[in-house]
Every structure is written in structure tokens, then in C-alpha cells.
Short mmCIF file of C-alpha atoms in Angstrom, two decimals:
data_model
loop_
_atom_site.label_atom_id
_atom_site.label_comp_id
_atom_site.label_asym_id
_atom_site.label_seq_id
_atom_site.Cartn_x
_atom_site.Cartn_y
_atom_site.Cartn_z
CA MET A 288 19.39 -178.12 19.36
CA THR A 289 15.60 -177.95 19.86
CA THR A 290 13.07 -177.76 17.12
CA GLN A 291 9.70 -176.07 17.38
CA ALA A 292 6.80 -177.34 15.63
CA VAL A 293 3.73 -175.23 15.00
CA LYS A 294 0.29 -176.93 14.64
CA LEU A 295 -2.90 -175.79 13.76
CA LYS A 296 -6.10 -176.65 14.79
CA LEU A 297 -9.71 -175.73 13.26
CA ARG A 298 -12.42 -175.55 15.79
CA GLN A 299 -15.51 -173.79 15.49
CA THR A 300 -16.91 -171.74 18.52
CA GLN A 301 -19.98 -169.78 18.95
CA LEU A 302 -19.77 -166.32 20.81
CA LEU A 303 -22.39 -165.06 22.49
CA ASN A 304 -23.10 -161.31 23.23
CA GLN A 305 -23.80 -160.12 26.76
CA LYS A 306 -27.62 -160.10 26.19
CA GLN A 307 -27.83 -163.65 25.06
CA GLN A 308 -25.56 -164.82 28.07
CA GLN A 309 -27.94 -162.98 30.31
CA SER A 310 -31.04 -164.63 28.42
CA LEU A 311 -29.47 -168.04 28.33
CA ARG A 312 -28.70 -167.66 32.36
CA VAL A 313 -32.08 -166.99 33.42
CA LEU A 314 -33.65 -169.51 31.07
CA HIS A 315 -31.33 -172.16 33.13
CA MET A 316 -32.58 -171.22 36.27
CA SER A 317 -35.14 -172.81 38.11
CA SER A 318 -38.20 -170.74 39.36
CA GLN A 319 -36.53 -170.63 43.13
CA GLU A 320 -33.49 -169.31 41.66
CA LEU A 321 -35.05 -166.74 39.08
CA ALA A 322 -37.20 -165.51 41.99
CA GLU A 323 -33.76 -164.95 44.28
CA GLU A 324 -32.26 -163.33 41.05
CA VAL A 325 -35.14 -161.05 40.32
CA GLU A 326 -34.91 -159.77 44.13
CA SER A 327 -31.14 -158.76 43.38
CA TRP A 328 -32.55 -157.15 40.22
CA LEU A 329 -34.80 -154.93 42.25
CA GLU A 330 -32.45 -153.77 44.84
CA ASP A 331 -29.71 -152.95 42.26
CA ASN A 332 -31.57 -151.29 39.76
CA PRO A 333 -34.32 -148.44 40.60
CA LEU A 334 -35.63 -148.67 37.22
CA LEU A 335 -37.36 -151.60 38.16
CA GLU A 336 -39.97 -152.00 40.22
CA ARG A 337 -42.50 -154.95 41.16
CA ALA A 338 -45.72 -155.14 39.25
CA GLU A 339 -48.76 -154.74 41.16
CA THR A 340 -51.35 -157.62 41.09
CA GLY A 341 -54.12 -156.88 38.58
CA ASP A 342 -51.97 -154.65 36.49
CA ALA A 343 -52.84 -154.95 32.98
CA ASP A 344 -49.33 -155.65 31.81
CA SER A 345 -48.76 -158.44 34.74
CA GLY A 346 -51.64 -160.73 33.89
CA GLN A 347 -51.79 -164.12 33.09
CA PRO A 348 -49.62 -165.53 30.08
CA GLU A 349 -52.11 -166.29 27.13
CA ILE A 350 -53.66 -169.96 27.07
CA HIS A 351 -52.74 -172.02 24.41
CA TYR A 352 -55.30 -174.72 22.89
CA SER A 353 -54.23 -177.95 21.48
CA ALA A 354 -56.32 -180.60 19.53
CA ALA A 355 -59.30 -182.06 21.38
CA VAL A 356 -58.53 -184.88 23.80
CA PRO A 357 -61.14 -186.46 25.95
CA ILE A 358 -60.75 -185.59 29.98
CA THR A 359 -59.68 -188.55 31.78
CA ARG A 360 -60.37 -187.08 35.38
CA LYS A 361 -60.69 -184.12 36.92
CA ILE A 362 -58.67 -183.10 40.30
CA SER A 363 -59.99 -181.47 43.21
CA SER A 364 -58.59 -178.64 45.33
CA GLY A 365 -57.56 -181.30 47.98
CA GLU A 366 -55.90 -183.76 45.36
CA GLU A 367 -54.21 -180.87 43.79
CA SER A 368 -52.09 -180.14 46.90
CA ASP A 369 -51.39 -183.58 47.48
CA LEU A 370 -49.74 -183.69 44.23
CA TRP A 371 -46.48 -182.18 45.38
CA ALA A 372 -45.82 -185.34 47.05
CA THR A 373 -44.98 -186.62 43.64
CA VAL A 374 -42.10 -184.43 43.22
CA ALA A 375 -38.66 -184.97 44.87
CA ASP A 376 -36.68 -182.27 46.15
CA GLU A 377 -33.68 -182.45 43.60
CA ALA A 378 -32.24 -179.31 44.97
CA ASP A 379 -30.24 -179.87 47.91
CA PHE A 380 -28.64 -183.15 46.81
CA ARG A 381 -27.71 -181.66 43.53
CA ARG A 382 -26.47 -178.44 45.15
CA LEU A 383 -24.47 -180.54 47.43
CA LEU A 384 -22.57 -182.56 44.58
CA HIS A 385 -22.25 -179.01 42.79
CA GLU A 386 -20.58 -177.37 45.37
CA GLN A 387 -18.16 -180.31 45.72
CA VAL A 388 -16.67 -179.56 42.36
CA CYS A 389 -14.29 -176.84 43.28
CA GLU A 390 -13.10 -179.39 46.09
CA HIS A 391 -11.75 -181.60 43.58
CA PRO A 392 -8.64 -180.75 41.15
CA LEU A 393 -10.51 -180.44 38.08
CA ASP A 394 -9.98 -178.04 35.19
CA ARG A 395 -12.61 -175.77 33.78
CA GLU A 396 -13.68 -178.68 31.14
CA GLU A 397 -13.88 -181.26 33.22
CA ALA A 398 -15.68 -179.38 35.79
CA ALA A 399 -18.23 -178.45 33.23
CA ARG A 400 -18.63 -181.91 32.35
CA VAL A 401 -19.00 -183.31 35.93
CA HIS A 402 -21.53 -180.28 36.48
CA LEU A 403 -23.47 -181.58 33.43
CA LEU A 404 -23.50 -185.28 34.54
CA ILE A 405 -24.81 -184.04 38.17
CA ASP A 406 -27.91 -182.70 36.28
CA TYR A 407 -28.31 -186.16 34.75
CA LEU A 408 -28.67 -187.85 37.86
CA ASP A 409 -32.08 -189.05 39.00
CA ASP A 410 -33.93 -188.53 42.52
CA GLN A 411 -32.02 -191.53 43.89
CA GLY A 412 -28.42 -190.41 42.97
CA TYR A 413 -28.22 -192.89 40.03
CA LEU A 414 -27.07 -192.01 36.56
CA LYS A 415 -29.78 -194.03 34.62
CA GLU A 416 -28.89 -192.29 31.34
CA SER A 417 -26.15 -194.11 29.18
CA LEU A 418 -23.33 -191.85 28.38
CA GLU A 419 -24.07 -192.28 24.73
CA GLU A 420 -27.73 -190.64 25.44
CA ILE A 421 -26.14 -187.88 27.14
CA VAL A 422 -23.73 -187.22 24.00
CA GLU A 423 -26.88 -187.66 21.91
CA HIS A 424 -28.80 -185.08 23.88
CA SER A 425 -26.43 -182.59 24.52
CA PRO A 426 -25.86 -179.76 22.01
CA LEU A 427 -23.18 -180.20 19.17
CA GLU A 428 -21.51 -177.09 20.01
CA TRP A 429 -20.60 -178.44 23.42
CA MET A 430 -18.42 -181.15 21.78
CA LEU A 431 -18.76 -183.75 24.24
CA ASP A 432 -17.39 -187.44 23.60
CA GLU A 433 -17.99 -190.63 25.51
CA ALA A 434 -14.57 -190.98 26.75
CA ASP A 435 -14.46 -187.37 28.38
CA LEU A 436 -17.94 -188.08 29.96
CA ALA A 437 -16.49 -191.56 31.45
CA ALA A 438 -13.44 -189.74 33.02
CA ALA A 439 -15.80 -187.11 34.36
CA LEU A 440 -18.26 -189.82 35.77
CA GLN A 441 -15.25 -191.36 37.77
CA GLN A 442 -14.35 -188.20 39.27
CA LEU A 443 -18.08 -187.70 40.22
CA GLN A 444 -18.26 -191.17 41.88
CA ARG A 445 -15.67 -190.04 44.12
CA PHE A 446 -17.93 -187.33 45.58
CA ASP A 447 -20.09 -187.54 48.74
CA PRO A 448 -22.37 -189.36 49.39
CA PRO A 449 -20.49 -192.55 48.34
CA GLY A 450 -22.50 -194.58 45.96
CA THR A 451 -23.40 -191.23 43.82
CA GLY A 452 -23.20 -191.47 40.03
CA ALA A 453 -23.53 -195.47 39.66
CA ARG A 454 -25.54 -196.89 37.05
CA ASP A 455 -27.06 -199.59 38.93
CA LEU A 456 -27.36 -201.05 42.54
CA ALA A 457 -24.43 -203.31 42.34
CA GLU A 458 -21.92 -200.39 41.16
CA SER A 459 -23.41 -198.23 44.06
CA LEU A 460 -22.78 -200.80 46.62
CA LEU A 461 -19.30 -201.51 44.99
CA LEU A 462 -18.36 -197.88 45.08
CA GLN A 463 -19.31 -197.60 48.67
CA LEU A 464 -17.21 -200.67 49.54
CA ALA A 465 -14.43 -199.24 47.91
CA ARG A 466 -14.22 -196.50 50.59
CA ARG A 467 -14.19 -198.98 53.42
CA GLU A 468 -11.00 -200.16 55.13
CA PRO A 469 -9.63 -203.11 53.10
CA CYS A 470 -10.30 -206.61 55.26
CA GLU A 471 -11.57 -209.96 54.62
CA THR A 472 -15.04 -209.09 55.35
CA VAL A 473 -14.85 -206.25 52.86
CA PHE A 474 -13.53 -208.53 50.00
CA CYS A 475 -15.94 -210.88 50.95
CA ALA A 476 -18.54 -208.34 50.48
CA VAL A 477 -17.32 -207.45 46.96
CA LYS A 478 -17.72 -211.00 45.97
CA LEU A 479 -21.25 -211.19 47.32
CA VAL A 480 -22.31 -208.17 45.62
CA GLN A 481 -20.70 -209.30 42.16
CA GLY A 482 -22.21 -212.55 42.34
CA TYR A 483 -24.99 -212.94 44.61
CA LEU A 484 -26.76 -209.61 45.26
CA ASN A 485 -30.18 -210.87 44.71
CA ASP A 486 -29.72 -213.59 47.60
CA VAL A 487 -27.76 -211.52 49.92
CA GLY A 488 -30.76 -211.57 52.67
CA LYS A 489 -30.83 -215.32 52.53
CA ILE A 490 -29.90 -217.20 55.61
CA THR A 491 -28.82 -220.27 53.43
CA LEU A 492 -26.36 -218.16 51.31
CA ALA A 493 -22.97 -219.18 53.19
CA PRO A 494 -22.86 -222.70 52.31
CA GLN A 495 -23.49 -221.84 48.75
CA VAL A 496 -20.73 -219.03 48.68
CA ARG A 497 -18.22 -221.59 50.43
CA LYS A 498 -18.46 -223.79 47.72
CA GLN A 499 -17.15 -221.23 45.06
CA HIS A 500 -14.89 -219.51 47.65
CA PRO A 501 -13.79 -221.75 50.41
CA GLN A 502 -11.14 -219.25 51.43
CA TYR A 503 -13.99 -217.51 53.47
CA SER A 504 -15.23 -218.77 56.80
CA THR A 505 -19.12 -218.72 57.49
CA ALA A 506 -18.70 -216.17 60.15
CA THR A 507 -16.93 -213.98 57.63
CA ILE A 508 -19.66 -214.58 54.85
CA GLU A 509 -22.40 -213.49 57.34
CA ALA A 510 -20.26 -210.59 58.44
CA ALA A 511 -20.07 -209.51 54.86
CA GLN A 512 -24.04 -209.84 54.38
CA ALA A 513 -24.59 -208.01 57.26
CA LEU A 514 -22.17 -205.06 55.78
CA VAL A 515 -23.72 -205.37 52.54
CA SER A 516 -27.14 -205.08 54.29
CA SER A 517 -25.99 -201.97 55.69
CA LEU A 518 -25.20 -199.99 52.63
CA ASN A 519 -27.26 -197.39 51.28
CA PRO A 520 -29.09 -198.60 48.24
CA PHE A 521 -29.89 -195.13 47.22
CA PRO A 522 -27.14 -192.63 47.54
CA ALA A 523 -29.72 -189.42 47.63
CA TYR A 524 -31.67 -190.80 50.50
CA GLY A 525 -31.21 -188.58 53.32
CA TYR A 526 -30.90 -185.48 51.32
CA ALA A 527 -34.26 -185.11 49.75
CA ALA A 528 -36.25 -184.64 52.86
CA ALA A 529 -34.33 -181.33 53.63
CA GLY A 530 -37.72 -179.42 53.59
CA HIS A 531 -37.65 -177.59 50.42
CA THR A 532 -40.19 -179.97 48.51
CA GLU A 533 -43.35 -177.97 49.34
CA TYR A 534 -42.02 -174.97 48.25
CA ILE A 535 -41.21 -176.24 44.80
CA GLU A 536 -44.01 -174.88 42.46
CA PRO A 537 -44.84 -175.89 38.61
CA ASP A 538 -43.92 -173.43 35.96
CA VAL A 539 -46.50 -174.41 33.45
CA TRP A 540 -49.62 -176.59 33.56
CA ILE A 541 -51.59 -178.67 31.26
CA ARG A 542 -55.17 -179.70 31.75
CA PRO A 543 -58.46 -180.15 29.70
CA ASP A 544 -61.19 -177.35 29.48
CA GLU A 545 -64.23 -178.86 31.66
CA GLU A 546 -66.77 -177.79 28.69
CA THR A 547 -64.80 -178.38 25.46
CA GLY A 548 -62.51 -181.25 26.41
CA GLU A 549 -59.84 -179.30 24.55
CA TRP A 550 -56.41 -179.59 26.50
CA LYS A 551 -54.82 -176.19 26.94
CA THR A 552 -51.48 -175.13 28.40
CA GLY A 553 -50.62 -172.18 30.52
CA ALA A 554 -48.19 -170.93 33.44
CA TYR A 555 -48.55 -170.40 36.91
CA ARG A 556 -48.26 -166.71 37.89
CA GLN A 557 -46.14 -167.36 41.22
CA ALA A 558 -43.59 -169.38 39.20
CA TRP A 559 -42.87 -166.14 37.03
CA PRO A 560 -41.84 -162.88 38.81
CA GLN A 561 -43.64 -159.70 37.55
CA VAL A 562 -41.49 -156.68 37.34
CA ARG A 563 -41.85 -153.86 35.14
CA LEU A 564 -40.28 -150.59 34.29
CA ASN A 565 -40.71 -147.64 36.92
CA ARG A 566 -42.67 -145.16 35.10
CA GLU A 567 -41.66 -142.20 37.48
CA TYR A 568 -38.03 -142.85 37.14
CA CYS A 569 -38.18 -143.35 33.39
CA GLU A 570 -40.24 -139.88 32.89
CA LEU A 571 -37.36 -138.09 35.10
CA LEU A 572 -34.66 -139.78 32.67
CA GLY A 573 -36.58 -138.28 29.66
CA GLU A 574 -36.63 -134.86 31.20
CA CYS A 575 -32.94 -134.96 32.00
CA GLY A 576 -31.98 -136.04 28.76
CA GLY A 577 -28.09 -136.82 28.30
CA SER A 578 -27.33 -135.49 31.46
CA ALA A 579 -27.88 -138.72 33.43
CA PRO A 580 -25.30 -141.27 31.68
CA GLU A 581 -25.85 -143.82 34.71
CA LEU A 582 -29.60 -143.97 34.45
CA LYS A 583 -29.60 -144.34 30.86
CA GLN A 584 -27.23 -147.40 31.47
CA LYS A 585 -29.48 -148.61 34.31
CA LEU A 586 -32.57 -148.23 31.73
CA ALA A 587 -30.54 -150.61 29.15
CA GLU A 588 -29.68 -153.30 31.81
CA ALA A 589 -33.59 -153.04 32.77
CA LYS A 590 -34.65 -153.68 29.49
CA THR A 591 -32.34 -156.50 28.90
CA LEU A 592 -33.34 -158.26 32.05
CA LEU A 593 -37.03 -157.90 31.03
CA LEU A 594 -36.65 -159.36 27.59
CA SER A 595 -34.87 -162.11 29.06
CA LEU A 596 -37.70 -162.75 31.29
CA GLU A 597 -40.13 -162.74 28.57
CA GLN A 598 -38.01 -164.76 26.22
CA ARG A 599 -37.73 -167.50 29.09
CA LYS A 600 -41.57 -167.61 29.33
CA SER A 601 -42.08 -167.78 25.80
CA THR A 602 -39.35 -170.72 25.43
CA VAL A 603 -41.08 -172.84 28.56
CA LEU A 604 -44.50 -172.36 26.95
CA ARG A 605 -43.63 -173.50 23.75
CA LEU A 606 -42.08 -176.50 25.27
CA ALA A 607 -45.13 -177.32 27.18
CA ASP A 608 -47.30 -176.96 23.79
CA ILE A 609 -44.90 -179.41 22.01
CA ILE A 610 -45.13 -181.73 25.01
CA LEU A 611 -48.65 -181.55 24.72
CA GLU A 612 -48.83 -182.14 21.29
CA LYS A 613 -46.06 -185.15 21.06
CA GLN A 614 -47.10 -186.75 24.28
CA ALA A 615 -50.91 -186.50 23.90
CA ASP A 616 -51.40 -190.07 24.62
CA PHE A 617 -49.56 -189.70 28.31
CA PHE A 618 -52.22 -187.04 29.06
CA GLN A 619 -55.11 -189.79 28.20
CA PHE A 620 -53.66 -192.91 29.19
CA GLY A 621 -50.90 -192.21 31.66
CA ALA A 622 -47.15 -193.45 31.51
CA ILE A 623 -48.12 -196.22 29.07
CA GLY A 624 -48.83 -193.47 26.45
CA LEU A 625 -45.24 -191.94 26.64
CA VAL A 626 -43.50 -191.83 23.19
CA PRO A 627 -39.74 -191.16 22.52
CA MET A 628 -38.83 -187.34 22.36
CA THR A 629 -35.61 -185.98 22.15
CA ILE A 630 -34.32 -182.56 22.79
CA LYS A 631 -32.29 -182.79 19.20
CA ASP A 632 -35.59 -183.14 17.46
CA THR A 633 -37.64 -180.69 19.77
CA ALA A 634 -35.11 -178.18 19.11
CA GLN A 635 -35.10 -178.53 15.50
CA GLU A 636 -39.04 -178.36 15.40
CA LEU A 637 -38.83 -175.16 17.51
CA GLY A 638 -36.22 -173.65 15.24
CA LEU A 639 -34.24 -173.45 18.80
CA ALA A 640 -30.39 -174.58 19.52
CA GLU A 641 -30.23 -177.70 21.26
CA SER A 642 -28.50 -175.69 24.21
CA THR A 643 -31.52 -173.54 24.51
CA VAL A 644 -34.03 -176.33 24.91
CA SER A 645 -31.60 -178.29 27.49
CA ARG A 646 -31.46 -175.39 29.59
CA ALA A 647 -35.25 -174.72 29.11
CA VAL A 648 -35.90 -178.24 30.77
CA ASN A 649 -33.40 -177.61 33.51
CA GLN A 650 -35.49 -177.78 36.86
CA LYS A 651 -38.71 -176.76 35.45
CA TYR A 652 -42.02 -178.59 36.43
CA LEU A 653 -45.34 -179.19 34.58
CA ALA A 654 -48.63 -179.83 36.34
CA CYS A 655 -51.21 -182.10 34.82
CA PRO A 656 -54.00 -184.57 36.11
CA GLN A 657 -51.60 -187.50 36.36
CA GLY A 658 -49.57 -185.47 38.79
CA VAL A 659 -46.42 -182.98 38.52
CA PHE A 660 -43.40 -184.07 36.58
CA PRO A 661 -39.91 -182.36 35.74
CA LEU A 662 -40.10 -181.58 31.70
CA ARG A 663 -37.27 -183.65 31.45
CA TYR A 664 -39.40 -186.62 32.40
CA PHE A 665 -40.99 -186.28 28.89
CA PHE A 666 -37.72 -186.47 26.65
CA SER A 667 -36.43 -190.00 26.21
CA GLN A 668 -35.03 -192.16 23.35
CA ALA A 669 -36.79 -195.34 22.21
CA ALA A 670 -36.17 -198.53 24.30
CA VAL A 671 -37.54 -200.68 22.04
CA TYR A 672 -38.95 -200.86 18.26
CA ALA A 673 -42.29 -202.95 17.88
CA ASP A 674 -41.25 -203.87 14.31
CA GLU A 675 -39.03 -203.12 11.43
CA GLU A 676 -41.36 -200.66 10.29
CA ASP A 677 -41.89 -198.86 13.61
CA GLU A 678 -40.11 -195.67 13.04
CA GLN A 679 -40.80 -194.15 16.25
CA GLY A 680 -40.35 -196.84 18.63
CA VAL A 681 -41.66 -197.44 22.46
CA SER A 682 -40.12 -195.35 25.28
CA ALA A 683 -38.62 -196.53 28.36
CA GLY A 684 -41.55 -194.84 30.47
CA ALA A 685 -44.15 -196.95 28.20
CA VAL A 686 -42.03 -200.17 29.33
CA LYS A 687 -41.91 -199.40 32.80
CA ALA A 688 -45.61 -198.65 32.58
CA VAL A 689 -46.58 -202.24 31.39
CA MET A 690 -44.43 -203.76 33.68
CA GLU A 691 -45.86 -202.35 36.43
CA SER A 692 -49.12 -203.26 35.38
CA LEU A 693 -47.50 -206.96 35.30
CA PHE A 694 -46.32 -206.40 38.70
CA ALA A 695 -49.80 -205.32 40.11
CA SER A 696 -51.54 -208.43 38.43
CA GLU A 697 -49.03 -210.98 39.15
CA ASN A 698 -49.81 -213.93 41.43
CA LYS A 699 -48.18 -213.29 44.57
CA ALA A 700 -47.52 -216.62 45.59
CA LYS A 701 -45.71 -217.21 41.98
CA PRO A 702 -44.40 -214.05 41.01
CA LEU A 703 -42.96 -213.41 37.62
CA SER A 704 -39.43 -213.62 37.00
CA ASP A 705 -37.48 -211.18 35.06
CA GLN A 706 -37.56 -213.75 31.76
CA ALA A 707 -41.23 -214.08 32.53
CA ILE A 708 -41.78 -210.49 32.33
CA ALA A 709 -39.41 -210.47 29.00
CA ASP A 710 -41.77 -212.73 27.54
CA ARG A 711 -45.12 -210.97 28.45
CA LEU A 712 -43.86 -207.80 26.92
CA ALA A 713 -42.69 -209.44 23.86
CA LEU A 714 -46.30 -210.61 23.29
CA GLN A 715 -47.23 -206.80 23.18
CA GLY A 716 -44.38 -206.20 20.59
CA MET A 717 -41.90 -205.09 23.13
CA THR A 718 -38.66 -207.19 22.80
CA LEU A 719 -36.28 -206.55 25.34
CA ALA A 720 -33.57 -208.70 26.93
CA ARG A 721 -33.95 -210.08 30.36
CA ARG A 722 -31.03 -208.07 31.54
CA THR A 723 -32.79 -204.76 30.17
CA VAL A 724 -36.10 -205.95 32.05
CA ALA A 725 -33.93 -206.52 35.26
CA LYS A 726 -32.24 -202.73 34.80
CA TYR A 727 -36.05 -201.31 34.62
CA ARG A 728 -37.06 -203.18 37.43
CA GLU A 729 -34.51 -202.03 39.67
CA GLU A 730 -35.05 -198.38 38.29
CA MET A 731 -39.00 -198.76 39.46
CA ASN A 732 -37.82 -200.12 43.02
CA PHE A 733 -39.37 -203.53 42.75
CA PRO A 734 -37.56 -206.48 44.02
CA PRO A 735 -36.38 -209.22 42.16
CA ALA A 736 -39.32 -212.47 41.92
CA HIS A 737 -38.02 -214.52 45.12
CA GLN A 738 -38.25 -211.37 47.35
CA ARG A 739 -41.70 -210.41 45.97
CA LYS A 740 -43.10 -213.96 46.75
CA ARG A 741 -45.59 -213.92 49.53
CA LYS A 742 -47.01 -217.28 51.20
CA GLN A 743 -50.18 -218.16 51.09
CA PRO A 744 -52.20 -218.49 54.35
#
């Protein structure tokens, strides 16, 4: 005889009406995706039309002024066009990954977590954010945990190109080797990546490896060295140059007023589709009264779409304002002035849901005198605290900026080791482990000290 058990599970969910869902969907879009979406609106809804240039209701967004910050440098028109070189084309690589999700046996929740991780990949195809940080930055209503994200990451690492979703270079190379036919050379290559990665390029590596692994011949070790050297260190390379970068346009800008020195924020007109209600059709609808229910429905839809556009603009501009307020030192001193800034804290300050802020920073770009940056660039947790009384901490971006200055000024004949860099950082109140320094160095694409060494003439 079988028994049936009834289990009750209490779960809090948030139900969104159609208008809210439409607004959030529009907020999540990039400017390119929004432009394509608006085109479909114009084709489908006769009550919408494109606003003509110069119309009073389609002008530039209001400029917002913040506290005065000294002007660091000006950008000429020629320099401004060169800034696009600083923006990586993230669309093609990520689109390729998003399209692969449906090719794997994932349920709806697993697929959603994989989609989330794809959006966190950097322009090289690495997942630099820890799973703990992703959970911290994600809205509470998503109810994420590290175990589920770890399982989703394992799924993502099976996607093409091989090595995608790795946390560092070694893991990326191991993921690529796992796709190879098992053989002695591959097994040896795995050993090289695990224990001799920094020395793979050395001609004298074989004797060193044979002492620890005598089962491998010199010929096998050299073949393994060649195999590791042939692997792709950056999974996203080859996809970023798909030809769309020049079409990516920033959504908002931050720049100083040349006369007052006050910094101000604004939106680029071309990034915000200019649409409005068609007055003739609206007047016709008024004359028809209740005899045109289809037009009434189209009018309601048109108003909902226009409202979602306005809310998107307002939210992104508010984000630009708070970025200017919190990251004022960045706009004066560059990356060394970055401070920790989380989506959670920003959402609380703006009075918005974390999911709303997360959508707002997705594929949105900000132009400033330092270059063009994704909005997500300005959000990070503290990498290190200067002392016990330091409540804010120092961001990873600021640490990397100091490291970059150390690399630039080091003696090329005797470059700084990771431990030496850690010691220099400690003198400036940034106490980091050597492994953390090595991790940041790899993220900045700087090779280890022995590879940076140059012989004096």
C-alpha cells in the first residue's frame, strides 16, 4: 500500500502586470536592440510615428549638473571618434552563447542562470566575478545561490568556443585540453598547465619536468609545450572583430562645462528613439468615439510603449547621475579614483528594485573624457581595505590602476615579481595576497616578470 505525503512550501514571488513587464523588457535592451524594437512598433501600430528632428517634444534630455569638479583634459572631435576603439564588441560573442542555451538539455531555471552568467563574462570570455559576488549583486527575488550557479557554470563551460566561462587562464586552457582526444601528449600538457604554466615557453623546460614526471619523454614534453602554446588564451578572440563595434553608440555622457567646470550628465539623442503619437489618427479616434475598439486598443498599447521609453531614459540618466556622484574621483584622476559601488546599494539609494538597476546597466555605455565605458564598469565590491576604520575600501579598478603605474615605471631589466608588487601595494595601504596580485595581473594582460624582462643592449 502506498502512502501519499503532502508538503507545503512557502515561497514569496512578485507578479508583474503587462505594463511593468514591457517596461522592464525595454530597460534591459541595448540601444541597438531598442532601435530594432521601435521599428517593429512603428510597423505594427499606426498610432505611433517617428518624431521629426527639431520637434519640441523630441529634444535633448534635460542636462543635469553636479558638484563642481576641475576639468582634467578636453577631447577634440578627432579624439572623440577614436574613443570607439576602447569599446569591445560584446554583442556577437554573447549572442553566440545565448543562442547555444537552447541546444543543451536545460530546464527553464537552469537556462536562466546560464543566461545570467553569459552576461557577466568579460570581453575575453572569462568569468572574473566570483559566484559569491554575482549572488550579492543579483536581486533577492531571483533567489540565487552559489551551488546552483556553480552547476550553471559547468554547463556554460561546455559551450563553444572552448575555454569560455573560465575563471583564469589555467582553467581556460584545461577546458580546451579536455576537448582533445586523450593521449600522452594531452596528459602531459595538462601537467604543464597545472604546474609549469609560467614556464611553458622556455626551451629548457623539458629537463625540469622530467625530474618530476619521468614517465614523459623529452619529445612528449616538447610536443605538449607546442600544444599548450597553440591553445587560445582568450576564448572570445576572433568574435569581437565581427564588425559591429563602430555602430555601438554610448547612451549617456558625462563631461565638464568648459566655462564653469561643473560636471554634467546627458543622453545622446541617437541612442534614444524619438517617437510620438500620430496626431491625425488620435483626432480621428476622438471623432469615432466608441465605434473603433481596435484603434482604442492600439492607442493604449502606444501609450504603454511610450511610457516604457520614458522610464528607460529616466532610469539610465539617474544612474549616470549617481555614477558621477559616487565616482567623482574617477572623472578627475582616472581608474585609480574608482571606489566600490554595488548594484544593491545603488538600488536602495535610487529607491528601485535591484533587478531594475541590473537591467539598466545591461549593455549601456557612458562616454566621458577618459573614454567609453559600459555602465557595469563602475560597479564593483571592495577588493581591499586600507585599515580597520576604512568602511568604503578600495575597488579592484583602483588597485589595477596602481599596478599599471608600477609596470610602467619598473626596471625592464629587472621587472617586479608578483610578491614585489604586493609589497609595493602594501606600502600604499593595499594589502593583497600574492595570488590576488597574479590574478589582477593576468586580467590586465601583463605577463609574469620573467616574460617582461628585457636584456640590456
